[in-house]
mmCIF file of C-alpha atoms (C1' of nucleotides) in Angstrom:
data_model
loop_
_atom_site.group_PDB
_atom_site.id
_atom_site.type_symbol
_atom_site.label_atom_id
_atom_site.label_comp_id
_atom_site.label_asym_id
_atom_site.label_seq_id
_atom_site.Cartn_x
_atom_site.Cartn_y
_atom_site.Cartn_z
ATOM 1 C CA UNK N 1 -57.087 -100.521 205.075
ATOM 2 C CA UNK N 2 -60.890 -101.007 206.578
ATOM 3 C CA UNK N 3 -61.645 -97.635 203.865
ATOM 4 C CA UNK N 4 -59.878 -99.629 201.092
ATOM 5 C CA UNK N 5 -61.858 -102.931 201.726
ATOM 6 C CA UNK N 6 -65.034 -100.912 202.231
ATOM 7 C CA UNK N 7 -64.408 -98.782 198.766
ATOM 8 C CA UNK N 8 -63.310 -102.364 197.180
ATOM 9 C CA UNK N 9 -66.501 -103.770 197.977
ATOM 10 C CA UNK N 10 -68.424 -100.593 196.742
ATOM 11 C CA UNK N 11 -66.756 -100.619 193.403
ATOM 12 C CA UNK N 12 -67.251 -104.550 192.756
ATOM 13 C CA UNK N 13 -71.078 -104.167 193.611
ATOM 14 C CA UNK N 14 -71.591 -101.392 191.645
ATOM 15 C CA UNK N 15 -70.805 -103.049 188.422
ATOM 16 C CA UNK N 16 -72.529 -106.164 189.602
ATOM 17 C CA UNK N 17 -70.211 -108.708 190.580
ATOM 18 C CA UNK N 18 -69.618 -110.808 193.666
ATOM 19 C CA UNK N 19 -67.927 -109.326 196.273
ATOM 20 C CA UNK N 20 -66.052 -112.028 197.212
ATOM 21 C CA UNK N 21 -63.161 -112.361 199.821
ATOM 22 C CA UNK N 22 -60.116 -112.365 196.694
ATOM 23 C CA UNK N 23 -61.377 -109.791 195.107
ATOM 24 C CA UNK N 24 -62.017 -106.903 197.778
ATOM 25 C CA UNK N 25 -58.469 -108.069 199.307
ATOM 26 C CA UNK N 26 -56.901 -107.563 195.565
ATOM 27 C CA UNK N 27 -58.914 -104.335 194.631
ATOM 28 C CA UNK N 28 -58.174 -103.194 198.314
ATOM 29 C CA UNK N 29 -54.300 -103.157 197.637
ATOM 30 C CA UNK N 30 -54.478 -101.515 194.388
ATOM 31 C CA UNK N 31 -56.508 -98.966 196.317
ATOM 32 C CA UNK N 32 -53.558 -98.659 198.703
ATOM 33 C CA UNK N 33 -51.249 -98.304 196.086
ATOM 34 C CA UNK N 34 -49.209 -95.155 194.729
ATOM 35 C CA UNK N 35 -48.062 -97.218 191.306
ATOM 36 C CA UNK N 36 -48.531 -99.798 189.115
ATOM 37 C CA UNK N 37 -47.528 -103.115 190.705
ATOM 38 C CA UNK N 38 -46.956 -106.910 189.471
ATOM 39 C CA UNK N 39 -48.533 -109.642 190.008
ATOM 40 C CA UNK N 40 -46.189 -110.898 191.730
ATOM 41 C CA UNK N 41 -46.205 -107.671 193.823
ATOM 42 C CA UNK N 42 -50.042 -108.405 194.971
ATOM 43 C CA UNK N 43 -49.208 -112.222 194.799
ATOM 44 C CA UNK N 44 -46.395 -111.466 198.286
ATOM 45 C CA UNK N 45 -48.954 -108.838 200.258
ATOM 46 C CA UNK N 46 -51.553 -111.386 199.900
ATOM 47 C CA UNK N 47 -49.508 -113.786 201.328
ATOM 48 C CA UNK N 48 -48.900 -111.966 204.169
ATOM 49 C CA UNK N 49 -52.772 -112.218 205.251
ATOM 50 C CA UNK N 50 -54.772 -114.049 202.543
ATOM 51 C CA UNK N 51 -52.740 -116.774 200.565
ATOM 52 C CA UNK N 52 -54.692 -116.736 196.885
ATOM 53 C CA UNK N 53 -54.311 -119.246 193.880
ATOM 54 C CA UNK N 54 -52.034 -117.693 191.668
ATOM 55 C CA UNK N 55 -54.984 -118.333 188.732
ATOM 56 C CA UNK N 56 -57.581 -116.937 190.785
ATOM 57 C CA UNK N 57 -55.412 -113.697 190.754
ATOM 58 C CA UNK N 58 -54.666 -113.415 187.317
ATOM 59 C CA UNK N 59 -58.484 -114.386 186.619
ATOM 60 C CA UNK N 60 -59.382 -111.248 188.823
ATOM 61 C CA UNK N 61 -57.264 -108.631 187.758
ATOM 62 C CA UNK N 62 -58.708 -109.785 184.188
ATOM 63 C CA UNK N 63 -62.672 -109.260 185.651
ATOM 64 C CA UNK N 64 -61.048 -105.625 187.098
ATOM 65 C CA UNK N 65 -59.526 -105.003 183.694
ATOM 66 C CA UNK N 66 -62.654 -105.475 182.541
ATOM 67 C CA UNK N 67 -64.997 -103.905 184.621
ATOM 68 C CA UNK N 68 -62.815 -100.621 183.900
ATOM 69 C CA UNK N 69 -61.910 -100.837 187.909
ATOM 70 C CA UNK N 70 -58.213 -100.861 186.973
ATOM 71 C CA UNK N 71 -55.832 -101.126 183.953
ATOM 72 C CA UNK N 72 -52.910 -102.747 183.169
ATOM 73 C CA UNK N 73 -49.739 -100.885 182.008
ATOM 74 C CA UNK N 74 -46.914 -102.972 179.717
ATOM 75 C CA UNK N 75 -43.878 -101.215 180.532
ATOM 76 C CA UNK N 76 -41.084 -103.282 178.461
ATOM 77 C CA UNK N 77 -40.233 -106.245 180.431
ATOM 78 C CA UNK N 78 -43.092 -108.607 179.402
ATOM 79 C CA UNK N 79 -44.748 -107.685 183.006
ATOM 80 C CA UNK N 80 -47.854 -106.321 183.043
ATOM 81 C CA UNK N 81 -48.855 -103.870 185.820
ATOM 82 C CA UNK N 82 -51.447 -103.184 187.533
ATOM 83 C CA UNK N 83 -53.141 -100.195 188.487
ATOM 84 C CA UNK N 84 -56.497 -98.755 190.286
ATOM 85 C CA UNK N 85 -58.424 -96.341 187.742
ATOM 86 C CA UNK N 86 -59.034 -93.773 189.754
ATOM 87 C CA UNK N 87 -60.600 -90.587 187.942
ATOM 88 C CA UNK N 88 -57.366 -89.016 185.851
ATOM 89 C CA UNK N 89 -57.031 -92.594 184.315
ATOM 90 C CA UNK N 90 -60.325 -92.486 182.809
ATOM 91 C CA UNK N 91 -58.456 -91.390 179.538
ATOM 92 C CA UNK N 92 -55.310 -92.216 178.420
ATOM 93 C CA UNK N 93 -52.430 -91.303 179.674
ATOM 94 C CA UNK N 94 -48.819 -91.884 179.946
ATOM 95 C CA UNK N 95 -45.944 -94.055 182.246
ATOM 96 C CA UNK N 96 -43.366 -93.284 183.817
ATOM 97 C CA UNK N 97 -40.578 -95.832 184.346
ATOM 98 C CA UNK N 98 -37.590 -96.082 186.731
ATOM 99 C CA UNK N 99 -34.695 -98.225 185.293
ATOM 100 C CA UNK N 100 -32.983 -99.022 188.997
ATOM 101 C CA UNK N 101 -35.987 -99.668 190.545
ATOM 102 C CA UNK N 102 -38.385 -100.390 188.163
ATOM 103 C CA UNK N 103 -41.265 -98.882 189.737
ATOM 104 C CA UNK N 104 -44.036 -97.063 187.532
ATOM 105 C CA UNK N 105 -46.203 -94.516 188.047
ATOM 106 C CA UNK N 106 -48.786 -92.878 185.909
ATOM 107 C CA UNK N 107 -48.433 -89.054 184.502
ATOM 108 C CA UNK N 108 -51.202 -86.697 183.183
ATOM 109 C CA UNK N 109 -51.290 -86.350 179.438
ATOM 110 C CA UNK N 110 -51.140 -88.217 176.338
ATOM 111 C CA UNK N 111 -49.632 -86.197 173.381
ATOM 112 C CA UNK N 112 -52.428 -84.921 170.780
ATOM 113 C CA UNK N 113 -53.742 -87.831 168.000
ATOM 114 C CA UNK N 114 -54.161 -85.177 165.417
ATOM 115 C CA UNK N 115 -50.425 -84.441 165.947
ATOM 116 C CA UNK N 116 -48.898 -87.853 164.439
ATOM 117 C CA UNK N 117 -49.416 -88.803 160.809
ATOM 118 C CA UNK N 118 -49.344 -92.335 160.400
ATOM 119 C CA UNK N 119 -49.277 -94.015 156.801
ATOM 120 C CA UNK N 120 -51.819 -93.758 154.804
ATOM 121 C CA UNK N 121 -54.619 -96.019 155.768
ATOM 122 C CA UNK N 122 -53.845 -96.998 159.192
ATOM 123 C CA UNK N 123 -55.943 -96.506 161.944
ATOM 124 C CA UNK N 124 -55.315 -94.990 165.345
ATOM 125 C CA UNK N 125 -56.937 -96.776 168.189
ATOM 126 C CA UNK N 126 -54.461 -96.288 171.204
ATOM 127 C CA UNK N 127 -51.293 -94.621 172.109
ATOM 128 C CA UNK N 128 -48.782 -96.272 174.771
ATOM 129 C CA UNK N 129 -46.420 -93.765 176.223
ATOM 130 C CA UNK N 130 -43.587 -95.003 178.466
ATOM 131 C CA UNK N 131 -40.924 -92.659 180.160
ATOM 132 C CA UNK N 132 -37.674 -94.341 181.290
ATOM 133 C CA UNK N 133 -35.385 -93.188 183.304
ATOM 134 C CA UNK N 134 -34.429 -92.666 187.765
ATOM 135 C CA UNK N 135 -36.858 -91.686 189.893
ATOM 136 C CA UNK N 136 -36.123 -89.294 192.321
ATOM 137 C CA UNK N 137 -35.250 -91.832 194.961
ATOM 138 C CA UNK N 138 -33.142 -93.609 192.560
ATOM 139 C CA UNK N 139 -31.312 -90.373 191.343
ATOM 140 C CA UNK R 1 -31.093 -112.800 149.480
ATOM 141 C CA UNK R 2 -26.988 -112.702 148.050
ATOM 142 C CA UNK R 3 -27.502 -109.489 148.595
ATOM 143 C CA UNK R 4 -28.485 -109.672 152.035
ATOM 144 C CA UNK R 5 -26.052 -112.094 153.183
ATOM 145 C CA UNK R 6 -23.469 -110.577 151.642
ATOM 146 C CA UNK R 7 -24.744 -107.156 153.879
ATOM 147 C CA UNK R 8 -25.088 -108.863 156.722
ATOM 148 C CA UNK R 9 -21.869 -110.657 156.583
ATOM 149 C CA UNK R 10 -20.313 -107.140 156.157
ATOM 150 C CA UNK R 11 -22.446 -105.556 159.220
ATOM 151 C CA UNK R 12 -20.804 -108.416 161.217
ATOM 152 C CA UNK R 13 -17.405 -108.306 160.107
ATOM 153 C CA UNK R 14 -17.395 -104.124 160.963
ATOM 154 C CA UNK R 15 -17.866 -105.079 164.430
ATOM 155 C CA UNK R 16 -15.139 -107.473 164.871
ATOM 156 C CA UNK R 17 -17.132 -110.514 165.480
ATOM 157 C CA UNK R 18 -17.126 -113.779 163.726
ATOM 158 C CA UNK R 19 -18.990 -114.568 160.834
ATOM 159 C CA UNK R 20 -21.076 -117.638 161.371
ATOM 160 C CA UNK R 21 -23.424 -119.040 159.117
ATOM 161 C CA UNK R 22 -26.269 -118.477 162.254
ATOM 162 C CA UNK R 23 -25.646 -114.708 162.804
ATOM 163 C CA UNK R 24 -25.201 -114.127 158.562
ATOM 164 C CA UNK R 25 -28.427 -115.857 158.185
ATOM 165 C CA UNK R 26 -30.409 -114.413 160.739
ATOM 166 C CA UNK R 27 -29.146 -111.006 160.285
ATOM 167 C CA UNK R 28 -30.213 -111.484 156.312
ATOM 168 C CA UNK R 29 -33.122 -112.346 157.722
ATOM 169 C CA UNK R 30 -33.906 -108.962 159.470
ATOM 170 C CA UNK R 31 -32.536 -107.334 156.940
ATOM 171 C CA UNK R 32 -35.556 -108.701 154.279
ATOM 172 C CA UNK R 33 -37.632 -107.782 156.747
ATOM 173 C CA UNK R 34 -39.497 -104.305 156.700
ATOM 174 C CA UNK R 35 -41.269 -105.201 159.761
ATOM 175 C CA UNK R 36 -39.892 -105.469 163.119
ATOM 176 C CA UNK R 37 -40.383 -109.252 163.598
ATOM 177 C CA UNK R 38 -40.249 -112.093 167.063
ATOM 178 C CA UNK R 39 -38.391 -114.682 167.661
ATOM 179 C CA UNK R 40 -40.516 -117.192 166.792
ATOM 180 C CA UNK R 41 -41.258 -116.048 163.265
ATOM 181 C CA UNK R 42 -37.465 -115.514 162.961
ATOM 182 C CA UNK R 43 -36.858 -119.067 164.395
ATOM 183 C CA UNK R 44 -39.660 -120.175 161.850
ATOM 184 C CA UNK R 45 -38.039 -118.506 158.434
ATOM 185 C CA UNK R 46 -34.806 -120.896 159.875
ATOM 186 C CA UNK R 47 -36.573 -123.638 160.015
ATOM 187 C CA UNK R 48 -36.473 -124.023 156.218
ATOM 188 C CA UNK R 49 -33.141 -123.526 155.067
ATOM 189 C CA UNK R 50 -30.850 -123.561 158.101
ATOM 190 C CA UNK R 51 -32.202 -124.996 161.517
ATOM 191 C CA UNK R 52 -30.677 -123.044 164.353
ATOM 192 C CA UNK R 53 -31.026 -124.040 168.271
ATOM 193 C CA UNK R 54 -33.457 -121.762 169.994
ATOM 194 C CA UNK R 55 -30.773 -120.673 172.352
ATOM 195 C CA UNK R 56 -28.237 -119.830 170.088
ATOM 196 C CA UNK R 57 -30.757 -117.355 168.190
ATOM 197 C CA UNK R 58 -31.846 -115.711 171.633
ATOM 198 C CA UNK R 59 -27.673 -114.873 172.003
ATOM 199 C CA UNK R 60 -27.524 -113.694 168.519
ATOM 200 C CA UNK R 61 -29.937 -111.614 168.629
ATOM 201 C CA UNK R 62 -28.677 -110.143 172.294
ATOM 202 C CA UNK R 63 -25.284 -110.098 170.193
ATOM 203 C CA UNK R 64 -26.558 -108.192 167.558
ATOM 204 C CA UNK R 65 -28.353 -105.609 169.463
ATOM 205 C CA UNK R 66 -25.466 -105.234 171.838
ATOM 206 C CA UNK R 67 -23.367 -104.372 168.598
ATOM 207 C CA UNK R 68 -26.118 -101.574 167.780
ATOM 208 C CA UNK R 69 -26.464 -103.398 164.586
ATOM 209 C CA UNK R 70 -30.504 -104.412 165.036
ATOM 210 C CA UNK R 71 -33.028 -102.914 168.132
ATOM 211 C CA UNK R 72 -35.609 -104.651 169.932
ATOM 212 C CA UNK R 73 -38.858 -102.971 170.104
ATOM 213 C CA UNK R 74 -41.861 -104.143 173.094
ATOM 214 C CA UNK R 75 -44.933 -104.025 171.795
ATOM 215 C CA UNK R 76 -47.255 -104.754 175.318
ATOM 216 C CA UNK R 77 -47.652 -108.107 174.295
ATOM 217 C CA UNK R 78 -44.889 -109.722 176.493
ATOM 218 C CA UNK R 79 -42.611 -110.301 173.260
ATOM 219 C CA UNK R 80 -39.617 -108.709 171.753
ATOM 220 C CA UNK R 81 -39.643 -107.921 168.097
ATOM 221 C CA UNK R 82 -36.373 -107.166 166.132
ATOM 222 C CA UNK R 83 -35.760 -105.307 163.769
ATOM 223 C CA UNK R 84 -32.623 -103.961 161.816
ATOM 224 C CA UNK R 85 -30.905 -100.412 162.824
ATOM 225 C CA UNK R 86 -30.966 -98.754 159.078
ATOM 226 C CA UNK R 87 -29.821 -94.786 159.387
ATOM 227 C CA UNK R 88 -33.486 -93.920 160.578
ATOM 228 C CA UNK R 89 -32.845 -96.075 163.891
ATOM 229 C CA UNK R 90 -29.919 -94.518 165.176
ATOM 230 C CA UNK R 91 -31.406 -92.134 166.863
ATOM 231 C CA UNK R 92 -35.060 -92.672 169.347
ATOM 232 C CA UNK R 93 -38.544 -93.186 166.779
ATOM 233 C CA UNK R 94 -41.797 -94.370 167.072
ATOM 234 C CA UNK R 95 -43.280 -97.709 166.492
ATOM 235 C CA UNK R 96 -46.925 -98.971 165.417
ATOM 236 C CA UNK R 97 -48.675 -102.394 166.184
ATOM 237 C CA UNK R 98 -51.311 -103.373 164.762
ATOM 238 C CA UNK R 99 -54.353 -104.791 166.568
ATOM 239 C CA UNK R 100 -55.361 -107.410 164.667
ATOM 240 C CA UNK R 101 -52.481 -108.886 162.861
ATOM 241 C CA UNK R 102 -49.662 -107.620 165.222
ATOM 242 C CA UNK R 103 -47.858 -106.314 162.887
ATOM 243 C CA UNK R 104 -45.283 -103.625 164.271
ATOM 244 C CA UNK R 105 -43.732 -101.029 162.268
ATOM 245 C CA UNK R 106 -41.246 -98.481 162.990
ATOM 246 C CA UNK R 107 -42.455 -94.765 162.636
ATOM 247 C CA UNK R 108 -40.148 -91.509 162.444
ATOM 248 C CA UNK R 109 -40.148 -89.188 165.393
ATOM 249 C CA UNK R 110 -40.270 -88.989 168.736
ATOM 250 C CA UNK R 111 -41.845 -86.197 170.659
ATOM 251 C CA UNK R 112 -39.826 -83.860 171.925
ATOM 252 C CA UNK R 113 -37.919 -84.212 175.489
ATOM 253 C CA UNK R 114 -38.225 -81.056 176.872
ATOM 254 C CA UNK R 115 -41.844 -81.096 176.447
ATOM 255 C CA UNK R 116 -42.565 -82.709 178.917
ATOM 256 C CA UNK R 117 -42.729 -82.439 182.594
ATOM 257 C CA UNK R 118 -41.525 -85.099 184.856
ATOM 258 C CA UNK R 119 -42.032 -85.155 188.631
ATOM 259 C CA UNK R 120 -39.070 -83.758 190.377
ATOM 260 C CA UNK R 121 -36.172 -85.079 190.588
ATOM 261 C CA UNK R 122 -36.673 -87.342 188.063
ATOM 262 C CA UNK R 123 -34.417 -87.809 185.106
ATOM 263 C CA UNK R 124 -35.441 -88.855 181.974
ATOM 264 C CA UNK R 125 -32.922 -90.889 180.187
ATOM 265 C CA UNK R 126 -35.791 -93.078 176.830
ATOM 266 C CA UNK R 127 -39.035 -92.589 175.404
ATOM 267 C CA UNK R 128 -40.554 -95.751 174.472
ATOM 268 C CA UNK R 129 -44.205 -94.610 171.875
ATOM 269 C CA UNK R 130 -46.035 -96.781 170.477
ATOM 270 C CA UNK R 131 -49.184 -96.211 168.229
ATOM 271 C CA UNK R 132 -51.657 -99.049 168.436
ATOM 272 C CA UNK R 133 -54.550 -99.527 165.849
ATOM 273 C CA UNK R 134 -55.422 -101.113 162.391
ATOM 274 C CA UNK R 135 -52.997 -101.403 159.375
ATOM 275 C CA UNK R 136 -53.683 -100.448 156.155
ATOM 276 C CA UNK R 137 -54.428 -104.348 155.301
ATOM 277 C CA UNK R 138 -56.503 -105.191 158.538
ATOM 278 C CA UNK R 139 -58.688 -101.678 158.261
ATOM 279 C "C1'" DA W 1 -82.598 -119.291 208.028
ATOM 280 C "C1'" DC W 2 -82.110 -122.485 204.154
ATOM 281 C "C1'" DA W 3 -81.933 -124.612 199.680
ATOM 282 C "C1'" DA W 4 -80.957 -123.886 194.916
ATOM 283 C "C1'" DT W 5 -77.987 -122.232 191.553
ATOM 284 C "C1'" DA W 6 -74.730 -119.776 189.074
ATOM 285 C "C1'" DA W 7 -70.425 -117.530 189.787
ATOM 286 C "C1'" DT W 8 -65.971 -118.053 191.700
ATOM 287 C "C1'" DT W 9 -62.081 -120.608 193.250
ATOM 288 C "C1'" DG W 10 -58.333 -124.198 193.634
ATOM 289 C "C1'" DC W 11 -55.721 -127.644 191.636
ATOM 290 C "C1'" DA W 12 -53.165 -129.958 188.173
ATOM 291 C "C1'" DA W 13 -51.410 -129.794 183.955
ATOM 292 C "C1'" DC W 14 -49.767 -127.371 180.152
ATOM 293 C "C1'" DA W 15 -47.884 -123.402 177.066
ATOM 294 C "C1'" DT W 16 -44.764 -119.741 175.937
ATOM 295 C "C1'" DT W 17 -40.763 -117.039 176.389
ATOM 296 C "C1'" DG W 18 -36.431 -116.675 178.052
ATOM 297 C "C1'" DT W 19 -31.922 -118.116 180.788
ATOM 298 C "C1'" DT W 20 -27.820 -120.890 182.544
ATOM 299 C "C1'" DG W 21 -24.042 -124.370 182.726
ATOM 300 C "C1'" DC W 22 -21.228 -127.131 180.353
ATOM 301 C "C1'" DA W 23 -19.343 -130.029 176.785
ATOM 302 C "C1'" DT W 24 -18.635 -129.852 171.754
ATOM 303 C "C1'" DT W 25 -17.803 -127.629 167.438
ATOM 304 C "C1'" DT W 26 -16.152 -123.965 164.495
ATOM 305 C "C1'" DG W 27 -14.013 -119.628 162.552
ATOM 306 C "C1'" DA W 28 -9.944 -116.867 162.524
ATOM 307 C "C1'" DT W 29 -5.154 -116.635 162.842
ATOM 308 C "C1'" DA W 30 -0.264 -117.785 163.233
ATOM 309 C "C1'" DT L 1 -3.032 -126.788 159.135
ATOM 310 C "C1'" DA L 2 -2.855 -126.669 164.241
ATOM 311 C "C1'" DT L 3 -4.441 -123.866 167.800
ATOM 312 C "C1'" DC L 4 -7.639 -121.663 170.714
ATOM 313 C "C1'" DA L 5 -11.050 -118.446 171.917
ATOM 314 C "C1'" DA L 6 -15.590 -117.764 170.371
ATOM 315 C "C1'" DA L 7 -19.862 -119.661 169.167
ATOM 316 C "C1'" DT L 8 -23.070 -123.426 169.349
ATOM 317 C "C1'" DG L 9 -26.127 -127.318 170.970
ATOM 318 C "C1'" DC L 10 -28.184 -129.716 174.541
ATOM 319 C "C1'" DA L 11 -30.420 -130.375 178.858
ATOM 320 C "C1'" DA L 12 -32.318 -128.428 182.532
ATOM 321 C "C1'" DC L 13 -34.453 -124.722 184.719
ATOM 322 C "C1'" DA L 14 -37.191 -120.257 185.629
ATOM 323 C "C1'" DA L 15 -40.861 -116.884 185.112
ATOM 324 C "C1'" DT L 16 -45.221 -115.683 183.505
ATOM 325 C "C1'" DG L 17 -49.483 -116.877 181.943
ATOM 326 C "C1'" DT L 18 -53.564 -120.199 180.400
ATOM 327 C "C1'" DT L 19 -57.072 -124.107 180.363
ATOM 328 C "C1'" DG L 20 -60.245 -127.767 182.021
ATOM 329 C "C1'" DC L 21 -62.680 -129.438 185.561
ATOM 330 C "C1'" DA L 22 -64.274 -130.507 190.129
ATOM 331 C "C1'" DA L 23 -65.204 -128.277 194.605
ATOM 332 C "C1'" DT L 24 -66.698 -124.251 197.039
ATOM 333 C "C1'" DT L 25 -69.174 -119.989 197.939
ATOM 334 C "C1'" DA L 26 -72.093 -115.733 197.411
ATOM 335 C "C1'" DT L 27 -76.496 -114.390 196.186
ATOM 336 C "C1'" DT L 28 -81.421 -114.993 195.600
ATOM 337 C "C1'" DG L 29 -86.054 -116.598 196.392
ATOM 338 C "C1'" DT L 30 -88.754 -118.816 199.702
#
DNA sequence: ACAATAATTGCAACATTGTTGCATTTGATA
DNA sequence: TATCAAATGCAACAATGTTGCAATTATTGT
């Protein structure tokens, strides 16, 4: 936990923002994470050692969106998760999705652009690419 | 619109359910529609010609898609869209949302299955794609 | 170390989307 | 047309997210 907060605190400076208590706490946990969690997810660990305003934690998972520290995955149930960018999610890439336990986790690849043909005169900005199904504790 | 409610009324009927003047209407509704559309534009096209509690179109619409006779599609924006199951739905496709307008279309395939390569143990039961990017009005 | 200042935070209030319980109404059927 | 389960409307609630504004805090220059 001391190398999360440390690594938090490097990444926040490094792209010149405060490095406040919230934020290093918040980036810290996504640092300690396997998967994509909730809100709500960082909302209960911070509880356990450094009780946050609810707005000041959406407000600075926004800033992380931002800075390209993490990203935020949709995966169907109007919850966004979050996740730290670490080097393989520098491009896109796809979700996996357990229905039981509704934990995510990120895969490698994206399937090719050139591959789909969309109608004529649309425009291709971004592919989303969810996986449901059990993961391997759920099986 | 005859035409449609006449359809729809039909589409109900074929699943044993009752035809009320709510699901006929909303399900002629969907059926207009090329687009898959929310509940709130639904609830708005209602408005005019046959006001509808909110409720009671949230358990039509669970009703409907229970009955396999419309889908809901998530488009990363925390809201359901709807859309009717013509012969192309039946099986898994693609959808498209557009950026700007928010638009969301349904596309044809789905990549293939066995393509890919899950973690294992897992088990793969959907594939939820979705292109994002301009339509052909917004580009 | 300290004051100044701009960025960050907390609070209260609100917005949107969706759900639940229960009494009332309605469509299908005998 | 009477009956009765199914469908609806209403009120209240829940979850997730947003906005405005005053108070606090991290950084910077001295």
């Amino acid at each position: 936990m001391m190398t999360h907060n440390t690594t938090a605190e490097d990444m926040i400076r490094h792209h010149g923002g405060r490095a406040t208590v919230g934020r290093i706490g918040i980036l810290a946990i996504l640092l300690a994470e396997q998967h994509a969690i909730t809100h709500r997810e960082i909302e209960q660990q911070l509880s356990e050692t450094l009780p946050l305003d609810r707005v000041t934690l959406y407000r600075t998972l926004e800033w992380l969106v931002e800075k390209n520290l993490i990203h935020k995955v949709s995966s169907g149930d109007r919850v966004w998760r979050y996740h730290v960018n670490r080097e393989m999610h520098t491009h896109q890439h796809a979700h996996f999705k357990c229905t039981r336990c509704a934990q995510v986790i990120c895969l490698d690849d994206l399937p090719e652009k050139r591959n789909w043909q969309l109608p004529t005169g649309y425009r291709l900005q971004e592919i989303e690419l969810t996986f449901k199904g059990l993961c391997a504790a759920c099986c």
